[in-house]
Amino acid sequence: MTDSKRRRGLTVASALLGGVLALTGCSGGGGDAKGSDSGDTSQAKADEAAAKKSSEAQITITPKDGSNNASINNSAAVKVAKGTLTNVSMTTEDGKTVAGALSADRTSWQPDVQLERSTTYRLAAEAKDSAGRVAHENASFTTVSPANSFIGNFTPENGSTVGVGMPVSINFDKAITNKAAVQKGITVTSSSGQEVVGHWFNANRIDFRPQEYWKENSTVTLKLALDGVEGASGVYGVQQKTVTFHIGRNQVSYVDAQTKKMKVTQDGRTIKTIPISAGSPENKTYEGIMVMSEKFKQTRMNGATVGFTDDDGKGEYDIKDVPHAIRLTSSGTFLHGNYWGAKSIFGSVNTSHGCVGLSDTKGANDPSTPAAWVYNHSLVGDVVVVRHTGDKTVSPDNGLNGWNMDWAQWKAGSAV
């Protein structure tokens, strides 16, 4: 090759290289290289082709991929914009499938069941846009652990019918330090329109009640909106639930340890007077307003469990089949049948270790006894007012007995 040809070849190569550099240099600056058409470049064509192939469907999965401490109620929501969902699959880390359902318009999906705590879930979603182009999205998240969550165990049960004294009582499995936030996540309302206020007895328990007993035949609704509420540092609520229960007739019983009689009233009218035997002078029965919290046709009562022991450490009594027992305090005060005492004690002498005894027969199968009548005519939540025992008033947190606080004291225990 002659020198002149070599120089012409180099000149052409330099011009081509310069053109490439010029195009590269202008691609981000908006300049227009003379003699070139940017709309005709291979990159522009590729971008245009990719745009035509890409689906317009936009899939959103919550919580975000990689999330920890996710809700067991509101997680795993899949939604799509500018398209419809064609397939959603959700599995646990070990491959177990979680059932779910698409909305009628196929724009959203959610699981059919509440999720488990401390579990990793994987979601895969597919959608199509109006042109049939497919989009995909995947996410993985882990739900909140028991160590980082709290649950409130509540009474009464959903759908139950209870007496007029029954408070809503919630006991949390973790100590609550942010009481205001938790209380704001709980609402209790009555069809009667009564004002209902919460009272914290300690870091784990809050009860709700109106100023006076619930109105008979009313309906009470408890709503727990605690999912995601931080009850203590790093500890979150997981409950999202609505509970409804009904108030029955207004039954209040009055126990008088001096007259040794119990007067049972309904709607203010006395329907029965029953002879009783209350706590002995050495073991007086608490005074005050008490609410029936549990009923047992038969139960065992051992003195050792409530501090009544002999010198050998065994209970002063151990009766394995106490009939028609109704709990009044968590510390062990009961209204119950007594078949081991002489019939003559009822209505004449106080002999018990602090309970209120009623005449009964062994086996709890005789419906004609006073104890059986009371048992069969009582609801959990009915009120028993005990008077003239000479003992102190029962503590408001000993059982469901917050009625022993006046309204000002009760409201002072609210965190909101």
Coordinates of C-alpha atoms in Angstrom, one line a residue:
M1 CA 0.0 0.0 0.0
T2 CA 1.3 3.5 -0.9
D3 CA 1.7 6.2 1.7
S4 CA -1.1 8.2 0.1
K5 CA -3.5 5.3 0.4
R6 CA -2.5 4.6 4.0
R7 CA -3.1 8.2 4.9
R8 CA -6.5 8.2 3.2
G9 CA -7.5 5.0 5.1
L10 CA -6.5 6.5 8.4
T11 CA -8.4 9.7 7.6
V12 CA -11.6 7.7 7.0
A13 CA -11.1 5.6 10.2
S14 CA -10.6 8.8 12.2
A15 CA -13.7 10.3 10.8
L16 CA -15.8 7.3 11.7
L17 CA -14.3 7.1 15.2
G18 CA -15.0 10.8 15.6
G19 CA -18.6 10.3 14.6
V20 CA -19.0 7.6 17.2
L21 CA -17.5 9.8 19.9
A22 CA -19.6 12.7 18.8
L23 CA -22.8 10.6 19.1
T24 CA -21.8 9.2 22.5
G25 CA -20.9 12.7 23.7
C26 CA -24.3 14.1 22.6
S27 CA -26.6 11.3 23.8
G28 CA -27.1 12.8 27.2
G29 CA -26.8 16.5 26.4
G30 CA -29.6 17.0 23.9
G31 CA -27.3 18.3 21.1
D32 CA -27.9 17.4 17.5
A33 CA -24.9 15.9 15.7
K34 CA -24.9 17.2 12.1
G35 CA -25.5 14.6 9.5
S36 CA -27.0 12.0 12.0
D37 CA -30.7 11.2 12.9
S38 CA -31.0 10.2 16.6
G39 CA -34.4 8.7 16.0
D40 CA -32.9 6.2 13.7
T41 CA -30.2 4.9 16.1
S42 CA -30.3 1.2 17.0
Q43 CA -30.6 2.2 20.8
A44 CA -33.7 4.3 20.1
K45 CA -35.3 1.6 18.1
A46 CA -34.5 -0.9 20.9
D47 CA -36.1 1.4 23.5
E48 CA -39.2 1.9 21.3
A49 CA -39.5 -1.9 20.8
A50 CA -39.1 -2.5 24.6
A51 CA -41.7 0.0 25.4
K52 CA -44.1 -1.6 23.1
K53 CA -43.5 -5.0 24.6
S54 CA -43.5 -3.9 28.3
S55 CA -46.8 -4.3 30.2
E56 CA -48.6 -1.3 31.6
A57 CA -49.9 -3.3 34.5
Q58 CA -48.4 -2.0 37.8
I59 CA -48.4 -4.6 40.6
T60 CA -48.0 -3.5 44.2
I61 CA -47.3 -5.9 47.1
T62 CA -47.5 -4.9 50.7
P63 CA -45.5 -5.2 52.9
K64 CA -42.4 -4.3 50.9
D65 CA -39.9 -7.0 50.0
G66 CA -37.7 -7.8 53.0
S67 CA -40.0 -6.4 55.6
N68 CA -39.8 -7.7 59.2
N69 CA -42.4 -7.4 62.0
A70 CA -45.1 -7.5 59.4
S71 CA -48.8 -7.6 60.5
I72 CA -50.5 -10.9 60.7
N73 CA -53.8 -9.3 59.8
N74 CA -53.1 -6.7 57.0
S75 CA -50.1 -8.1 55.3
A76 CA -50.0 -9.9 51.9
A77 CA -52.1 -7.4 50.1
V78 CA -51.6 -7.5 46.3
K79 CA -53.0 -4.8 44.0
V80 CA -52.7 -3.9 40.4
A81 CA -53.3 -0.7 38.5
K82 CA -53.8 -0.5 34.7
G83 CA -54.4 -4.3 34.5
T84 CA -55.9 -7.4 36.1
L85 CA -54.3 -10.0 38.2
T86 CA -54.0 -13.4 36.5
N87 CA -52.2 -15.4 39.2
V88 CA -51.1 -14.9 42.8
S89 CA -49.4 -17.5 44.9
M90 CA -48.4 -17.3 48.5
T91 CA -46.3 -19.8 50.3
T92 CA -44.4 -20.2 53.6
E93 CA -40.7 -20.6 53.7
D94 CA -41.1 -24.4 53.9
G95 CA -43.4 -24.5 50.8
K96 CA -46.9 -24.6 52.4
T97 CA -49.5 -22.9 50.3
V98 CA -51.6 -20.1 51.8
A99 CA -55.1 -19.9 50.4
G100 CA -56.4 -16.5 49.1
A101 CA -59.0 -14.9 47.0
L102 CA -59.1 -12.4 44.1
S103 CA -61.5 -9.5 44.2
A104 CA -64.4 -9.6 41.7
D105 CA -62.7 -7.2 39.4
R106 CA -59.4 -9.0 39.7
T107 CA -57.5 -5.9 40.8
S108 CA -56.7 -7.1 44.3
W109 CA -55.9 -10.3 46.3
Q110 CA -55.6 -11.2 49.9
P111 CA -55.2 -14.3 52.0
D112 CA -58.2 -16.1 53.4
V113 CA -56.7 -16.8 56.8
Q114 CA -54.9 -14.9 59.5
L115 CA -51.1 -15.3 59.1
E116 CA -48.9 -16.9 61.7
R117 CA -46.4 -15.0 63.8
S118 CA -42.7 -15.5 63.3
T119 CA -43.2 -16.8 59.8
T120 CA -41.6 -15.9 56.4
Y121 CA -43.9 -15.7 53.5
R122 CA -43.2 -15.5 49.7
L123 CA -45.6 -13.9 47.2
A124 CA -45.5 -14.1 43.5
A125 CA -48.0 -12.1 41.4
E126 CA -48.7 -12.0 37.7
A127 CA -50.9 -9.5 35.8
K128 CA -51.9 -8.5 32.3
D129 CA -52.7 -5.1 30.8
S130 CA -55.4 -4.4 28.2
A131 CA -53.1 -5.5 25.4
G132 CA -52.4 -8.8 27.1
R133 CA -48.9 -8.0 28.1
V134 CA -47.7 -9.7 31.2
A135 CA -46.1 -8.2 34.3
H136 CA -44.6 -10.0 37.3
E137 CA -43.8 -9.0 40.9
N138 CA -42.3 -10.9 43.8
A139 CA -41.8 -10.2 47.5
S140 CA -40.8 -11.9 50.7
F141 CA -41.5 -10.7 54.3
T142 CA -41.5 -12.0 57.9
T143 CA -44.4 -11.5 60.3
V144 CA -44.0 -10.1 63.8
S145 CA -42.6 -12.6 66.4
P146 CA -44.3 -13.4 69.8
A147 CA -41.4 -11.7 71.5
N148 CA -42.2 -8.5 69.6
S149 CA -46.0 -8.6 69.9
F150 CA -48.7 -8.5 72.5
I151 CA -52.2 -10.1 72.8
G152 CA -55.1 -9.1 75.0
N153 CA -57.1 -12.0 76.5
F154 CA -60.6 -10.6 77.0
T155 CA -63.9 -11.4 78.7
P156 CA -66.8 -11.8 78.0
E157 CA -66.9 -14.0 75.0
N158 CA -68.3 -13.0 71.6
G159 CA -72.1 -13.8 71.4
S160 CA -72.5 -14.4 75.1
T161 CA -75.3 -13.2 77.3
V162 CA -74.2 -11.8 80.7
G163 CA -75.4 -10.0 83.7
V164 CA -75.6 -6.3 84.2
G165 CA -72.4 -6.1 86.2
M166 CA -70.1 -7.7 83.7
P167 CA -67.2 -5.4 82.7
V168 CA -65.1 -5.8 79.6
S169 CA -61.8 -7.0 81.1
I170 CA -58.6 -7.3 79.0
N171 CA -55.4 -8.9 80.3
F172 CA -52.3 -8.4 78.1
D173 CA -49.6 -11.0 77.8
K174 CA -46.9 -8.2 77.9
A175 CA -46.6 -5.2 80.1
I176 CA -48.0 -2.1 78.4
T177 CA -46.0 1.1 78.9
N178 CA -47.7 3.1 76.1
K179 CA -51.1 2.9 77.7
A180 CA -52.7 5.8 75.9
A181 CA -51.9 4.4 72.5
V182 CA -53.3 1.0 73.4
Q183 CA -56.4 2.4 75.0
K184 CA -57.1 4.5 71.9
G185 CA -57.0 1.3 69.9
I186 CA -59.9 -0.2 72.1
T187 CA -63.5 1.0 71.9
V188 CA -66.4 -0.2 73.9
T189 CA -69.9 1.0 73.1
S190 CA -73.4 0.1 74.3
S191 CA -76.7 0.3 72.4
S192 CA -78.0 2.0 75.5
G193 CA -75.8 5.0 74.8
Q194 CA -74.1 4.8 78.2
E195 CA -70.7 6.4 78.5
V196 CA -68.1 3.7 78.8
V197 CA -64.6 4.4 80.3
G198 CA -61.5 2.3 80.6
H199 CA -59.5 1.9 83.9
W200 CA -55.9 0.5 84.1
F201 CA -55.4 -1.6 87.2
N202 CA -51.8 -2.3 86.3
A203 CA -49.5 -2.6 83.2
N204 CA -51.3 -5.7 82.0
R205 CA -55.0 -5.2 82.7
I206 CA -57.6 -2.7 81.6
D207 CA -61.3 -3.0 82.4
F208 CA -64.2 -1.0 80.8
R209 CA -67.6 -0.2 82.4
P210 CA -70.3 2.5 82.5
Q211 CA -71.0 4.6 85.6
E212 CA -74.0 2.5 86.5
Y213 CA -74.7 -1.2 85.7
W214 CA -75.3 -1.9 82.1
K215 CA -78.9 -1.4 81.0
E216 CA -80.8 -4.7 80.8
N217 CA -81.4 -6.1 77.3
S218 CA -78.7 -3.9 75.7
T219 CA -75.9 -4.9 73.4
V220 CA -72.3 -4.1 74.0
T221 CA -69.6 -4.0 71.3
L222 CA -65.9 -4.3 71.9
K223 CA -63.6 -3.3 69.0
L224 CA -59.9 -4.1 69.2
A225 CA -57.9 -2.1 66.6
L226 CA -54.5 -2.9 68.0
D227 CA -52.7 -4.3 64.9
G228 CA -49.4 -2.4 64.7
V229 CA -49.9 -0.4 67.8
E230 CA -46.7 -0.1 69.8
G231 CA -47.6 -1.1 73.4
A232 CA -44.1 -1.0 74.6
S233 CA -40.7 -0.4 73.0
G234 CA -40.4 -2.7 70.1
V235 CA -43.6 -4.6 71.1
Y236 CA -46.6 -4.3 68.7
G237 CA -50.3 -5.4 68.9
V238 CA -51.6 -8.0 66.5
Q239 CA -55.3 -8.0 67.2
Q240 CA -58.0 -6.7 64.9
K241 CA -61.3 -8.0 66.1
T242 CA -64.9 -7.0 66.9
V243 CA -66.8 -8.7 69.8
T244 CA -70.5 -8.3 70.6
F245 CA -72.2 -9.6 73.7
H246 CA -75.7 -9.1 75.2
I247 CA -76.9 -7.9 78.6
G248 CA -79.6 -10.0 80.1
R249 CA -82.2 -9.1 82.8
N250 CA -81.1 -7.0 85.7
Q251 CA -80.4 -9.4 88.5
V252 CA -78.7 -8.2 91.7
S253 CA -78.5 -10.3 94.9
Y254 CA -77.9 -8.9 98.4
V255 CA -76.2 -11.1 101.0
D256 CA -76.6 -9.9 104.6
A257 CA -74.2 -11.7 107.0
Q258 CA -76.2 -10.4 110.0
T259 CA -79.6 -11.7 109.0
K260 CA -77.9 -14.7 107.2
K261 CA -80.1 -14.3 104.2
M262 CA -79.7 -13.6 100.5
K263 CA -82.3 -11.6 98.7
V264 CA -82.4 -12.1 94.9
T265 CA -83.9 -9.2 92.9
Q266 CA -84.7 -8.8 89.3
D267 CA -85.4 -5.4 87.9
G268 CA -85.6 -4.1 91.5
R269 CA -88.2 -6.7 92.6
T270 CA -87.4 -9.4 95.1
I271 CA -88.0 -12.8 93.5
K272 CA -86.5 -15.1 96.2
T273 CA -85.0 -14.9 99.7
I274 CA -82.6 -17.7 100.6
P275 CA -80.9 -18.6 104.0
I276 CA -77.1 -18.6 103.8
S277 CA -74.0 -19.2 106.0
A278 CA -71.3 -16.6 105.4
G279 CA -67.7 -16.5 106.8
S280 CA -67.1 -17.2 110.4
P281 CA -66.0 -14.5 112.9
E282 CA -62.4 -15.8 112.4
N283 CA -62.7 -15.9 108.5
K284 CA -65.0 -13.1 107.6
T285 CA -66.4 -12.7 104.0
Y286 CA -65.3 -9.6 102.1
E287 CA -67.9 -6.9 101.9
G288 CA -68.7 -5.0 98.7
I289 CA -70.0 -5.4 95.2
M290 CA -68.9 -8.6 93.5
V291 CA -69.6 -10.0 90.1
M292 CA -70.1 -13.6 89.2
S293 CA -67.1 -14.5 87.0
E294 CA -67.3 -18.3 86.6
K295 CA -69.8 -21.1 87.2
F296 CA -69.0 -24.7 88.0
K297 CA -71.6 -27.4 88.6
Q298 CA -69.0 -29.1 90.7
T299 CA -65.4 -28.2 91.6
R300 CA -62.7 -29.0 94.1
M301 CA -61.9 -26.6 96.9
N302 CA -58.6 -27.1 98.8
G303 CA -57.8 -24.8 101.7
A304 CA -54.1 -24.9 100.9
T305 CA -54.6 -23.0 97.7
V306 CA -55.9 -20.0 99.6
G307 CA -53.8 -20.1 102.7
F308 CA -55.8 -22.2 105.0
T309 CA -53.4 -25.0 106.1
D310 CA -52.9 -27.2 109.1
D311 CA -49.6 -27.7 111.0
D312 CA -48.7 -30.4 108.5
G313 CA -49.0 -27.9 105.6
K314 CA -52.1 -29.6 104.2
G315 CA -55.3 -27.8 103.6
E316 CA -57.7 -27.3 106.5
Y317 CA -60.3 -28.7 104.1
D318 CA -60.1 -30.5 100.8
I319 CA -63.6 -31.1 99.2
K320 CA -63.4 -32.6 95.8
D321 CA -67.0 -32.1 94.7
V322 CA -68.3 -28.8 95.9
P323 CA -71.6 -28.4 94.1
H324 CA -73.0 -25.3 92.3
A325 CA -70.0 -23.1 92.8
I326 CA -70.0 -19.5 91.5
R327 CA -66.8 -17.5 91.7
L328 CA -66.9 -14.0 93.1
T329 CA -63.2 -13.1 93.5
S330 CA -60.0 -14.3 91.9
S331 CA -58.6 -14.9 95.5
G332 CA -61.1 -17.7 96.1
T333 CA -64.5 -16.3 97.4
F334 CA -67.4 -18.3 96.1
L335 CA -71.1 -18.5 96.4
H336 CA -71.6 -22.3 96.5
G337 CA -73.6 -25.3 97.7
N338 CA -72.8 -27.0 100.9
Y339 CA -73.9 -30.6 101.6
W340 CA -71.5 -31.4 104.5
G341 CA -72.8 -28.9 106.9
A342 CA -76.0 -29.4 109.0
K343 CA -79.1 -28.0 107.4
S344 CA -79.7 -26.0 110.6
I345 CA -76.7 -23.7 110.0
F346 CA -78.2 -21.9 107.0
G347 CA -80.0 -18.8 108.1
S348 CA -78.7 -19.1 111.7
V349 CA -74.8 -19.2 111.9
N350 CA -71.8 -18.2 109.8
T351 CA -69.4 -21.1 109.6
S352 CA -67.4 -20.8 106.3
H353 CA -63.8 -19.9 105.6
G354 CA -65.1 -16.7 103.8
C355 CA -67.4 -18.1 101.1
V356 CA -71.2 -17.7 101.1
G357 CA -72.7 -21.2 101.5
L358 CA -76.2 -22.4 100.5
S359 CA -77.9 -25.6 101.4
D360 CA -77.3 -28.4 98.8
T361 CA -77.0 -32.1 98.3
K362 CA -74.0 -34.2 97.3
G363 CA -73.7 -34.7 93.5
A364 CA -75.3 -31.5 92.4
N365 CA -78.2 -33.3 90.9
D366 CA -81.1 -32.2 93.1
P367 CA -82.7 -29.1 91.4
S368 CA -84.9 -28.5 94.5
T369 CA -82.1 -27.2 96.7
P370 CA -81.5 -23.5 97.3
A371 CA -78.0 -23.7 95.8
A372 CA -79.3 -25.4 92.6
W373 CA -81.9 -22.7 92.3
V374 CA -79.4 -19.9 92.5
Y375 CA -77.0 -21.6 90.1
N376 CA -79.7 -22.2 87.5
H377 CA -81.1 -18.6 87.8
S378 CA -77.7 -16.9 87.6
L379 CA -75.6 -15.6 84.7
V380 CA -71.9 -14.8 84.6
G381 CA -71.9 -11.1 85.2
D382 CA -74.7 -11.0 87.7
V383 CA -74.1 -8.9 90.8
V384 CA -73.8 -10.0 94.4
V385 CA -73.7 -7.3 97.1
V386 CA -72.3 -8.5 100.4
R387 CA -73.0 -6.5 103.6
H388 CA -72.5 -6.6 107.4
T389 CA -69.7 -9.1 107.5
G390 CA -67.3 -6.9 109.5
D391 CA -64.5 -7.4 107.0
K392 CA -62.9 -4.9 104.6
T393 CA -64.4 -4.1 101.1
V394 CA -63.1 -6.4 98.4
S395 CA -60.3 -4.9 96.3
P396 CA -61.6 -3.6 92.9
D397 CA -59.1 -5.7 91.0
N398 CA -59.8 -8.9 93.0
G399 CA -62.0 -10.5 90.3
L400 CA -64.3 -8.3 88.2
N401 CA -65.1 -6.0 91.0
G402 CA -64.3 -2.5 89.7
W403 CA -67.8 -1.4 90.8
N404 CA -66.3 -0.8 94.3
M405 CA -64.7 2.4 92.9
D406 CA -66.7 5.5 92.5
W407 CA -67.0 7.1 89.0
A408 CA -64.3 9.7 89.7
Q409 CA -61.8 7.1 90.9
W410 CA -62.6 4.9 87.9
K411 CA -62.2 7.7 85.4
A412 CA -58.9 8.7 87.0
G413 CA -57.5 5.4 85.9
S414 CA -58.0 6.1 82.2
A415 CA -55.0 6.9 80.1
V416 CA -56.9 9.0 77.5

